[in-house]
Coordinates of C-alpha atoms and ligand atoms in Angstrom, one line a residue:
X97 CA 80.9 77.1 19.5
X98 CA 81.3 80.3 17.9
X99 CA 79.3 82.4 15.8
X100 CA 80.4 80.8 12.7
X101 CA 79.3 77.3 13.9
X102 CA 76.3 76.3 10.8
X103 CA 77.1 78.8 9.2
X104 CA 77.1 78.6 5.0
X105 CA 80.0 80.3 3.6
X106 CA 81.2 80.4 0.1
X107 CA 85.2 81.1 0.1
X108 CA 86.0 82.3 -3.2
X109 CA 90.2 81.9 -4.2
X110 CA 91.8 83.9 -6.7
X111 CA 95.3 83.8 -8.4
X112 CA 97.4 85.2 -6.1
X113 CA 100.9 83.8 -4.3
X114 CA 99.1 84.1 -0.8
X115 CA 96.5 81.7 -2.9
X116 CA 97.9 78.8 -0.5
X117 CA 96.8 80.8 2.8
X118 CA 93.7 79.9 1.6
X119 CA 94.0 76.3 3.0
X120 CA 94.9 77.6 6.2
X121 CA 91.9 79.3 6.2
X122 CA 89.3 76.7 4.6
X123 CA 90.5 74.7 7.7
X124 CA 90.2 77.0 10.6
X125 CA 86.4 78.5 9.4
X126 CA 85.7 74.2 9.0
X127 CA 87.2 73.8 12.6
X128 CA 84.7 76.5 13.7
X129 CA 82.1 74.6 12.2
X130 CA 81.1 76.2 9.2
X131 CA 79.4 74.9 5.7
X132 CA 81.9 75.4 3.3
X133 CA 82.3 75.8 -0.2
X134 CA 85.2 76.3 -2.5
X135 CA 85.2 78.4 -5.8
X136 CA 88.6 79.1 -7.3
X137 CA 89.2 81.4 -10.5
X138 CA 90.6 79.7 -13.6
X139 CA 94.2 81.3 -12.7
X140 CA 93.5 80.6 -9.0
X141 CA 94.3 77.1 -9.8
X142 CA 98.1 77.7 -11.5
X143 CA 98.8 78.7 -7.3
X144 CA 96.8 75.5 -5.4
X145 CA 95.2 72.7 -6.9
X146 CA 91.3 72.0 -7.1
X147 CA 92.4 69.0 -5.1
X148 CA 93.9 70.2 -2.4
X149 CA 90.6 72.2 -1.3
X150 CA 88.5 69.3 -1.9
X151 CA 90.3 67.3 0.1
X152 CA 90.1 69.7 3.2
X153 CA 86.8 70.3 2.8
X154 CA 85.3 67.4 1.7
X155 CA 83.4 68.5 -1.0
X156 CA 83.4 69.8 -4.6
X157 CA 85.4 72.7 -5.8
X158 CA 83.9 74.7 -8.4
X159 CA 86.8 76.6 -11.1
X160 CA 84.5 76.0 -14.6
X161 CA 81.3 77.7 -15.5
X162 CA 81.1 74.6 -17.9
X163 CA 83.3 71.6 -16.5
X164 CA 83.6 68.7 -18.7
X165 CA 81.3 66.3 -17.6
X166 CA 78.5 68.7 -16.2
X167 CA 74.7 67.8 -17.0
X168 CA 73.2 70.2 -19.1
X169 CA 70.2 70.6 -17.2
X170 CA 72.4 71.8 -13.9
X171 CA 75.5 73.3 -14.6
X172 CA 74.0 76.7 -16.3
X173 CA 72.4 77.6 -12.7
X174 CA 74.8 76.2 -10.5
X175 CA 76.2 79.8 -9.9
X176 CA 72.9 80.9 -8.9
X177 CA 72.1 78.4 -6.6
X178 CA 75.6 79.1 -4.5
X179 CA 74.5 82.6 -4.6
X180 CA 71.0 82.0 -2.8
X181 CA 72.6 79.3 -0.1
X182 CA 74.8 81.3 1.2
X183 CA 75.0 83.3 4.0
X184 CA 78.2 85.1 3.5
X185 CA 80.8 85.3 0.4
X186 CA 84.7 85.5 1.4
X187 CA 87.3 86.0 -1.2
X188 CA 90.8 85.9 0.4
X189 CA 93.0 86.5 -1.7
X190 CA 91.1 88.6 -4.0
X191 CA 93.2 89.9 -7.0
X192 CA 93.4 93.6 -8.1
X193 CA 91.8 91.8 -11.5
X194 CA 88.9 90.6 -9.6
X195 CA 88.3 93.8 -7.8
X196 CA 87.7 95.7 -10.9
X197 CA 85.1 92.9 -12.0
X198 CA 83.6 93.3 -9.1
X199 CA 82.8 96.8 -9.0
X200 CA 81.6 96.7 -12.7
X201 CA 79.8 93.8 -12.5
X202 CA 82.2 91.4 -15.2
X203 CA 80.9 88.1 -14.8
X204 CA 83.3 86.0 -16.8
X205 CA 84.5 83.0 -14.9
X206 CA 82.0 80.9 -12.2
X207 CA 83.5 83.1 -8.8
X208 CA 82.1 86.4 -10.7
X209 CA 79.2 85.1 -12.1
X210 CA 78.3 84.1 -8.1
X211 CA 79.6 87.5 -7.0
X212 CA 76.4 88.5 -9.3
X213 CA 73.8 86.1 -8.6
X214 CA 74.6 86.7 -4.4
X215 CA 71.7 87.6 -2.0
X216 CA 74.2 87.1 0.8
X217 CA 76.9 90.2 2.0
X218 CA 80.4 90.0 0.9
X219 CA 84.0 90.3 2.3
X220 CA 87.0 90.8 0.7
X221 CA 90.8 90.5 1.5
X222 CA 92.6 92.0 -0.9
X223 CA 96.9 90.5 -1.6
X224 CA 99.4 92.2 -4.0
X225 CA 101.6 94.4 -5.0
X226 CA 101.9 97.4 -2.9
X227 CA 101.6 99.4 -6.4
X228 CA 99.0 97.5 -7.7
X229 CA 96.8 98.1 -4.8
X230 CA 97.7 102.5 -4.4
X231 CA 97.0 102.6 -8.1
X232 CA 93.9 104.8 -8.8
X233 CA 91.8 102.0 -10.6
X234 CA 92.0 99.7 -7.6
X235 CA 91.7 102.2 -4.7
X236 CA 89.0 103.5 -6.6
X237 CA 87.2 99.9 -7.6
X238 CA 88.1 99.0 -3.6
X239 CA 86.2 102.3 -2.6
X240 CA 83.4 101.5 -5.1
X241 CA 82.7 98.3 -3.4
X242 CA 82.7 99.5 -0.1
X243 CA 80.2 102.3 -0.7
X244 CA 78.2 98.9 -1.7
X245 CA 78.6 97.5 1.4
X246 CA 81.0 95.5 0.7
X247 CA 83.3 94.2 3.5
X248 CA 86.8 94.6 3.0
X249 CA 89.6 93.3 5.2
X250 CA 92.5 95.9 4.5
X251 CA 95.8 93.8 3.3
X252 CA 98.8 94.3 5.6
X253 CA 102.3 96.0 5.7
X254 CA 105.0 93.2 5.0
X255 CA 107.0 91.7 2.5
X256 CA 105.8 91.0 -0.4
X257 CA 106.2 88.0 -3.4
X258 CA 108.0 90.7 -5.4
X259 CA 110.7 90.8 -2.4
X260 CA 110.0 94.2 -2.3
X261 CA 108.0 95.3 1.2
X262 CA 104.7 97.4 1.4
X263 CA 101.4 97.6 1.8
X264 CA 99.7 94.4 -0.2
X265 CA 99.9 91.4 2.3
X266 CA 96.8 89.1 3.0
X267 CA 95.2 90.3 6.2
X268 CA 96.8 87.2 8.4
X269 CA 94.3 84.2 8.5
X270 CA 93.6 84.8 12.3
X271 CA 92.4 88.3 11.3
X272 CA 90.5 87.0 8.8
X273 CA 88.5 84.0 10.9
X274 CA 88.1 86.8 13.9
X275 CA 86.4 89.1 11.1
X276 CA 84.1 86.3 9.6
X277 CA 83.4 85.6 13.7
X278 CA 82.4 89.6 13.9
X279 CA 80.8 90.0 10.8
X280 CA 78.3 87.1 12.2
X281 CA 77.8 88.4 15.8
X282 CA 76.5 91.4 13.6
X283 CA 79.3 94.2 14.4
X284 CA 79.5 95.4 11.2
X285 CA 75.4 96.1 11.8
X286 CA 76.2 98.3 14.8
X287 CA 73.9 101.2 13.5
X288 CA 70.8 98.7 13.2
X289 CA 67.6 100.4 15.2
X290 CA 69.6 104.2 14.8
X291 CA 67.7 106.8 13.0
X292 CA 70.6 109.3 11.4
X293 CA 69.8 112.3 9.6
X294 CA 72.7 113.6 7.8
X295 CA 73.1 117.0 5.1
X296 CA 75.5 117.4 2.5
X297 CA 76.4 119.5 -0.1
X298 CA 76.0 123.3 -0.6
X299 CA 73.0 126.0 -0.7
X300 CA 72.1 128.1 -3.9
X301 CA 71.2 131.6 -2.8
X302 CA 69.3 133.5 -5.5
X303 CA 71.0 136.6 -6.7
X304 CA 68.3 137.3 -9.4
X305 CA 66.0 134.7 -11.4
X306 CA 69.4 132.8 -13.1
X307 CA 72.2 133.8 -11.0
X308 CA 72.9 132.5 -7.3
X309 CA 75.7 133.0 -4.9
X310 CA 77.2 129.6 -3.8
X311 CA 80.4 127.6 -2.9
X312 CA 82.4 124.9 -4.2
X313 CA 80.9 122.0 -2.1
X314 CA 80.6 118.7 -3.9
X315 CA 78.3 116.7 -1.2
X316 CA 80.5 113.8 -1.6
X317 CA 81.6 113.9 2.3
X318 CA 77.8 114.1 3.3
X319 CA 77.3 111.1 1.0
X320 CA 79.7 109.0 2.2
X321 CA 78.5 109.1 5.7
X322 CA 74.6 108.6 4.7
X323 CA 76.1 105.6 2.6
X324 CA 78.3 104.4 5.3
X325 CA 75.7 104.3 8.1
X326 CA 72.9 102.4 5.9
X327 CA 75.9 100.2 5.3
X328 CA 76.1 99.7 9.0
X329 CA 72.0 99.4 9.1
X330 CA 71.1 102.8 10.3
X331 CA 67.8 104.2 9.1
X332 CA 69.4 107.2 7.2
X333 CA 67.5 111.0 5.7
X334 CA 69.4 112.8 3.7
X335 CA 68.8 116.3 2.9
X336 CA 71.2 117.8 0.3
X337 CA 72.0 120.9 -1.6
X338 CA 72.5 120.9 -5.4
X339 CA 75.0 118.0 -6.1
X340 CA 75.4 115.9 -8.9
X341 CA 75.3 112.6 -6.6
X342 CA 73.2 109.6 -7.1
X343 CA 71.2 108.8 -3.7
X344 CA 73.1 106.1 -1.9
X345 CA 71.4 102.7 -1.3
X346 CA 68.5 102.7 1.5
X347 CA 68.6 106.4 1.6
X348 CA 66.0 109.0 1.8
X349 CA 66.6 111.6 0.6
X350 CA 65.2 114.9 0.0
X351 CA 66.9 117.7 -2.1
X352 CA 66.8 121.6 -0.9
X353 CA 68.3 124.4 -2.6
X354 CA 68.5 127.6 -0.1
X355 CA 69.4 127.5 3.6
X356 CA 66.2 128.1 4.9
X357 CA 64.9 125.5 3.0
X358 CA 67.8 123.0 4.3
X359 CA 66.3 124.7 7.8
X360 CA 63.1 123.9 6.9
X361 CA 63.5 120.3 6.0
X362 CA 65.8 119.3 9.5
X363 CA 62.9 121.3 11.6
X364 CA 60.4 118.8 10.0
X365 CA 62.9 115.9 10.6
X366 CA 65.4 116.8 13.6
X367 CA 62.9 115.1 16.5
X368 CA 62.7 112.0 14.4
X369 CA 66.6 111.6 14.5
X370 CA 69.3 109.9 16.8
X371 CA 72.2 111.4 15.5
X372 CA 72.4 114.6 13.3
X373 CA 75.6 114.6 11.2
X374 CA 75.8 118.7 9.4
X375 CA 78.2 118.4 6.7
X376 CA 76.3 120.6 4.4
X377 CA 78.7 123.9 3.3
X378 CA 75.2 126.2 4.3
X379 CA 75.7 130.2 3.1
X380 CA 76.0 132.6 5.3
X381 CA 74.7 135.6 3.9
X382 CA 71.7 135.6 1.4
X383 CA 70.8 138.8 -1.0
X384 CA 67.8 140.5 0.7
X385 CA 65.3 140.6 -2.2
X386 CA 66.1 138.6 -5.3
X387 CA 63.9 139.7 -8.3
X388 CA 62.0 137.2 -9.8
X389 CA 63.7 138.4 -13.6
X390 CA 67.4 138.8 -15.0
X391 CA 68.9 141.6 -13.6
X392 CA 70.3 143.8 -16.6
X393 CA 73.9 144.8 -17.2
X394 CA 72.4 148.1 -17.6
X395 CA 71.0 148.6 -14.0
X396 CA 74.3 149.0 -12.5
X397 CA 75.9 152.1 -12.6
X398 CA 79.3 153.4 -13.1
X399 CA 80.4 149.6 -14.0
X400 CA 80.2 148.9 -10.0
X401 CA 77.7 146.3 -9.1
X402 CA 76.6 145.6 -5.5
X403 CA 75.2 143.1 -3.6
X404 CA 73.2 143.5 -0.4
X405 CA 73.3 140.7 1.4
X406 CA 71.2 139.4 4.9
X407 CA 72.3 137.0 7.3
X408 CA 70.9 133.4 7.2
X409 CA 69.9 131.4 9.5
X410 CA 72.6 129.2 11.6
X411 CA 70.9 126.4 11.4
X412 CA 72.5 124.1 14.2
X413 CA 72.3 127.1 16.6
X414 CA 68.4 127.2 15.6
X415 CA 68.4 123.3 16.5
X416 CA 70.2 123.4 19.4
X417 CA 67.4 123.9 22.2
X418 CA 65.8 120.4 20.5
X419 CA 68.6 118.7 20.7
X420 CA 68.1 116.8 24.1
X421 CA 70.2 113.6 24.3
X422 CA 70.3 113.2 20.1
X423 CA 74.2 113.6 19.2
X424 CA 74.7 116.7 16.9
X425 CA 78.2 116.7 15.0
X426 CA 79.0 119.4 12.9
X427 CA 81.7 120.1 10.3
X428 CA 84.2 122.7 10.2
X429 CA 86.4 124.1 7.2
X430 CA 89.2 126.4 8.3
X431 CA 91.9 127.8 6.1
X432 CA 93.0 129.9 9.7
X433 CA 93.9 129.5 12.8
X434 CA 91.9 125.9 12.7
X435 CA 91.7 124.5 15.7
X436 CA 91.0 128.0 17.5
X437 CA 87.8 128.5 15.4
X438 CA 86.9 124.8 15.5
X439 CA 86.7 124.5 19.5
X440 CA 84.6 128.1 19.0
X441 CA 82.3 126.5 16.8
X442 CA 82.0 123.1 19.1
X443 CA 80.9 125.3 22.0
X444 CA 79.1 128.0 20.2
X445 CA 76.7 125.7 18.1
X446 CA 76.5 122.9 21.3
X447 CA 78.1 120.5 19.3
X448 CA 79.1 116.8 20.9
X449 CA 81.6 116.7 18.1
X450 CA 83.2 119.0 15.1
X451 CA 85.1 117.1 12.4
X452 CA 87.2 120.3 11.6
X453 CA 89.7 120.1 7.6
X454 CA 91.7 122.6 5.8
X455 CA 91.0 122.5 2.1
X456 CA 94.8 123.7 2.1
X457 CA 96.2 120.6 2.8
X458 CA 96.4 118.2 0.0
X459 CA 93.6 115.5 -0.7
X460 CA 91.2 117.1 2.1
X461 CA 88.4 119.8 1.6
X462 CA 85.8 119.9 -1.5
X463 CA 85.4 118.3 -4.5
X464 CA 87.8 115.6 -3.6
X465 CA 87.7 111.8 -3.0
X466 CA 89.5 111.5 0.0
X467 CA 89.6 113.6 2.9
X468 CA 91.9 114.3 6.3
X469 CA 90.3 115.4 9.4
X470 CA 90.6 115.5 12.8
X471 CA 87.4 115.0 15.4
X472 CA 87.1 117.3 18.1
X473 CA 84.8 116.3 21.1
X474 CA 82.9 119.1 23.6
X475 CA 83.4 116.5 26.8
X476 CA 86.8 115.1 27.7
X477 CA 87.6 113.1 25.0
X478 CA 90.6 113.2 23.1
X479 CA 91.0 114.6 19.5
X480 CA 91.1 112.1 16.9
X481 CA 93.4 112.6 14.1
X482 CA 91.9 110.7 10.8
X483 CA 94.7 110.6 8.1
X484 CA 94.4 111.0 4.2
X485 CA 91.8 108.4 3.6
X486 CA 88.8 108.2 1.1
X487 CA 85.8 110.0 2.3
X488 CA 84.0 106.4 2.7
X489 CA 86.7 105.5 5.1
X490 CA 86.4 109.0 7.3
X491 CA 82.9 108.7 7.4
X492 CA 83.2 105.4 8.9
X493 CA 85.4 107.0 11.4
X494 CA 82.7 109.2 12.2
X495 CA 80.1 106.9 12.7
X496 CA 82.6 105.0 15.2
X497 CA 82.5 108.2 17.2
X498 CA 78.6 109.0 16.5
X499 CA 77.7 105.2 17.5
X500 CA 80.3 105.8 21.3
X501 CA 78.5 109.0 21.7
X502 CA 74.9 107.4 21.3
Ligands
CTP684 N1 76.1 125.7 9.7 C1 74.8 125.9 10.0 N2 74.1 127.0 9.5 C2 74.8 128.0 8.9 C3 76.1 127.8 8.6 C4 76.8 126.7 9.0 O1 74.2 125.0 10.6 N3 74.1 129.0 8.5 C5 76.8 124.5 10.1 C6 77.5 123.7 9.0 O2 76.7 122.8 8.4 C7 78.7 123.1 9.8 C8 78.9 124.1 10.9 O3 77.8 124.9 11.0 O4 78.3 121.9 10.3 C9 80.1 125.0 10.7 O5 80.0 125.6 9.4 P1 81.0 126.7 8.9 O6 80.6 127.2 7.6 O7 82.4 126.1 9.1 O8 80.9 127.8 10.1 P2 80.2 129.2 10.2 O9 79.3 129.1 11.4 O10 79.5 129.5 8.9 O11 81.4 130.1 10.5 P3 82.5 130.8 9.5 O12 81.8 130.9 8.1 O13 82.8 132.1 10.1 O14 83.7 129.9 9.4

């Protein structure tokens, strides 16, 4: 008996070479005991027959939203009623073509129209060409449906149908079964009972009653790891700076502008938390007295304006005394000498971890969609070096680290 024993799983097929691992892998989940149904795309069967799946697992294969045949009074809800019995949807293969209906919600053949109608979670392994999976619309329709929660199964590094060798390959079935086995026994819930309180994003300082001093943070780090850890069934607060983000799924969130207000709100919320993740770009230096009115060209003289500016608050050094056995990680951006003023930073602001990036290197830093870090830890555990991956993907990184350090 494993995990998968009972279990009701809808394993969707879609038009791809690897289409025929498919049987392989209708027959091992059945060997494990599972409830299985098939649902093929229309071009899913020009690779494998209907037949051939319904003869391994006994039962009907669904390919039409309206087969010949099909009473009127059933076959309009039959997608629905798939979508409430199961208890997990696997599409392996899953096309480049079905990706992008997935992540904008295309219901056009009876596979996507369940992929709507589903109550259950999803996994995906992904099989093609190693261009057509590194081209911007499917990394970014992949990343999409992660951020949703959806499961994917990364394809593997092989040779391909085209004869050509990459990245593309269908995870290998026995990945995929040990997966399905996982996802069951919960390990993609490993955050479940956690109470994570993460900041993105920068602060605003006021420099009169229209103009502020801040810095080119786009929150989208800090909002990849509150999406990734309600993914992973952590209860997650968010407190962000001025972004132009929606709030991720099962989020709370609460927006600040200045860094005394982002102070403010983690004072009211830091003894509530497990884990603290800082990822919010907070200003240094605020201007003393802001006037409530426009400052005037005019009130400068000689064509020389200045600024006084007072230190802020440093907000994890303020938290620090409360932090008792809650993880703090804090993040680090370093154009200089990085890992020198990282490990300063880990010690100085009694950090467990710093996730440390140089906005010099390409893809990493603000305002981008993928980032490259590496995790320094204050015990005696080694760095990690993440590489160029989307911010979705480090933060899950991150919360591998957060959830060993809890
Ligand atoms: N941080 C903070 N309070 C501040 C400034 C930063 O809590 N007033 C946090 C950030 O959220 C981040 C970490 O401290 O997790 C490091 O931030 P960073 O700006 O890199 O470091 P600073 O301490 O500001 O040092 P410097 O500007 O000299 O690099």
């Amino acid at each position: 008996m494993t995990s998968i024993s009972g279990k009701k799983i809808i394993l969707g097929v879609c038009g791809s070479i690897a289409a025929y691992k498919s049987a392989y892998l209708l027959r091992e989940l059945m060997r494990e005991g599972a409830d299985i149904r098939v649902v093929m795309t229309p071009s899913a069967a020009n690779f494998v027959t209907p037949l051939t799946f319904s003869a391994l697992s006994r039962k009907q294969v669904y390919t039409e939203m309206f087969p010949e045949g099909g009473s009127a009074t059933s076959i309009g809800t039959w997608h629905i009623e798939l979508g409430l019995w199961a208890d997990l949807m696997l599409i392996a293969p899953v096309t480049a073509s079905t990706i992008a209906k997935l992540a904008y919600g295309i219901a056009d053949n009876f596979l996507t129209s369940i992929a709507l109608a589903l109550r259950a979670p999803m996994m995906i392994a992904p099989a093609m060409d190693a261009d057509m999976l590194i081209h911007p619309s499917t990394s970014s329709n992949l990343s999409k449906l992660k951020e949703r929660g959806v499961l994917v199964l990364e394809p593997e590094k092989g040779e391909l149908a085209s004869g050509l060798t990459g990245t593309g390959r269908l995870a290998e079935v026995g990945r995929v079964v040990e997966s399905v086995e996982a996802f069951f026994e919960g390990h993609h819930r490993d955050l479940v009972g956690r109470k994570i309180l993460v900041t993105a994003g920068p602060t605003q300082e006021a420099i009169d009653a229209v103009r502020y001093i801040s810095n080119r943070s786009s929150g989208k780090m800090g909002f990849a790891v509150a999406t990734a850890a309600a993914n992973r069934g952590a209860e997650v607060k968010l407190i962000s700076g001025p972004v132009a983000l929606e709030t991720p799924r099962n989020v709370e969130r609460a927006d600040v502008s200045t860094a005394h207000e982002m102070y403010l709100a983690l004072d009211r919320n830091i003894d509530w938390c497990d884990a603290l993740v800082m990822t919010a770009a907070v200003a240094d230096y605020r201007v003393a007295e802001p006037p409530d009115r426009k400052i005037k060209k005019s009130e400068f003289a000689g064509g020389e304006a200045r600024i006084g500016l007072v230190e802020n608050v440093d907000i994890l050094k303020e938290l620090a005394p409360r932090k008792g056995k809650r993880v703090f990680v804090g993040f680090a951006l370093e154009t200089d000498d990085v890992l020198a003023n990282a490990k300063k930073k880990l010690a100085a602001k009694s950090l467990d971890a710093i996730v440390v990036n140089n906005p010099r290197e390409e893809g990493a830093g603000f305002g981008t969609d993928t980032n490259k870090v590496r995790i320094l830890f204050s015990g005696e555990r080694q760095d990690i070096d993440v590489p160029l991956l989307s911010k979705y993907d480090v933060a899950q990184k991150i919360l591998d680290q957060v959830r060993s350090l809890l």
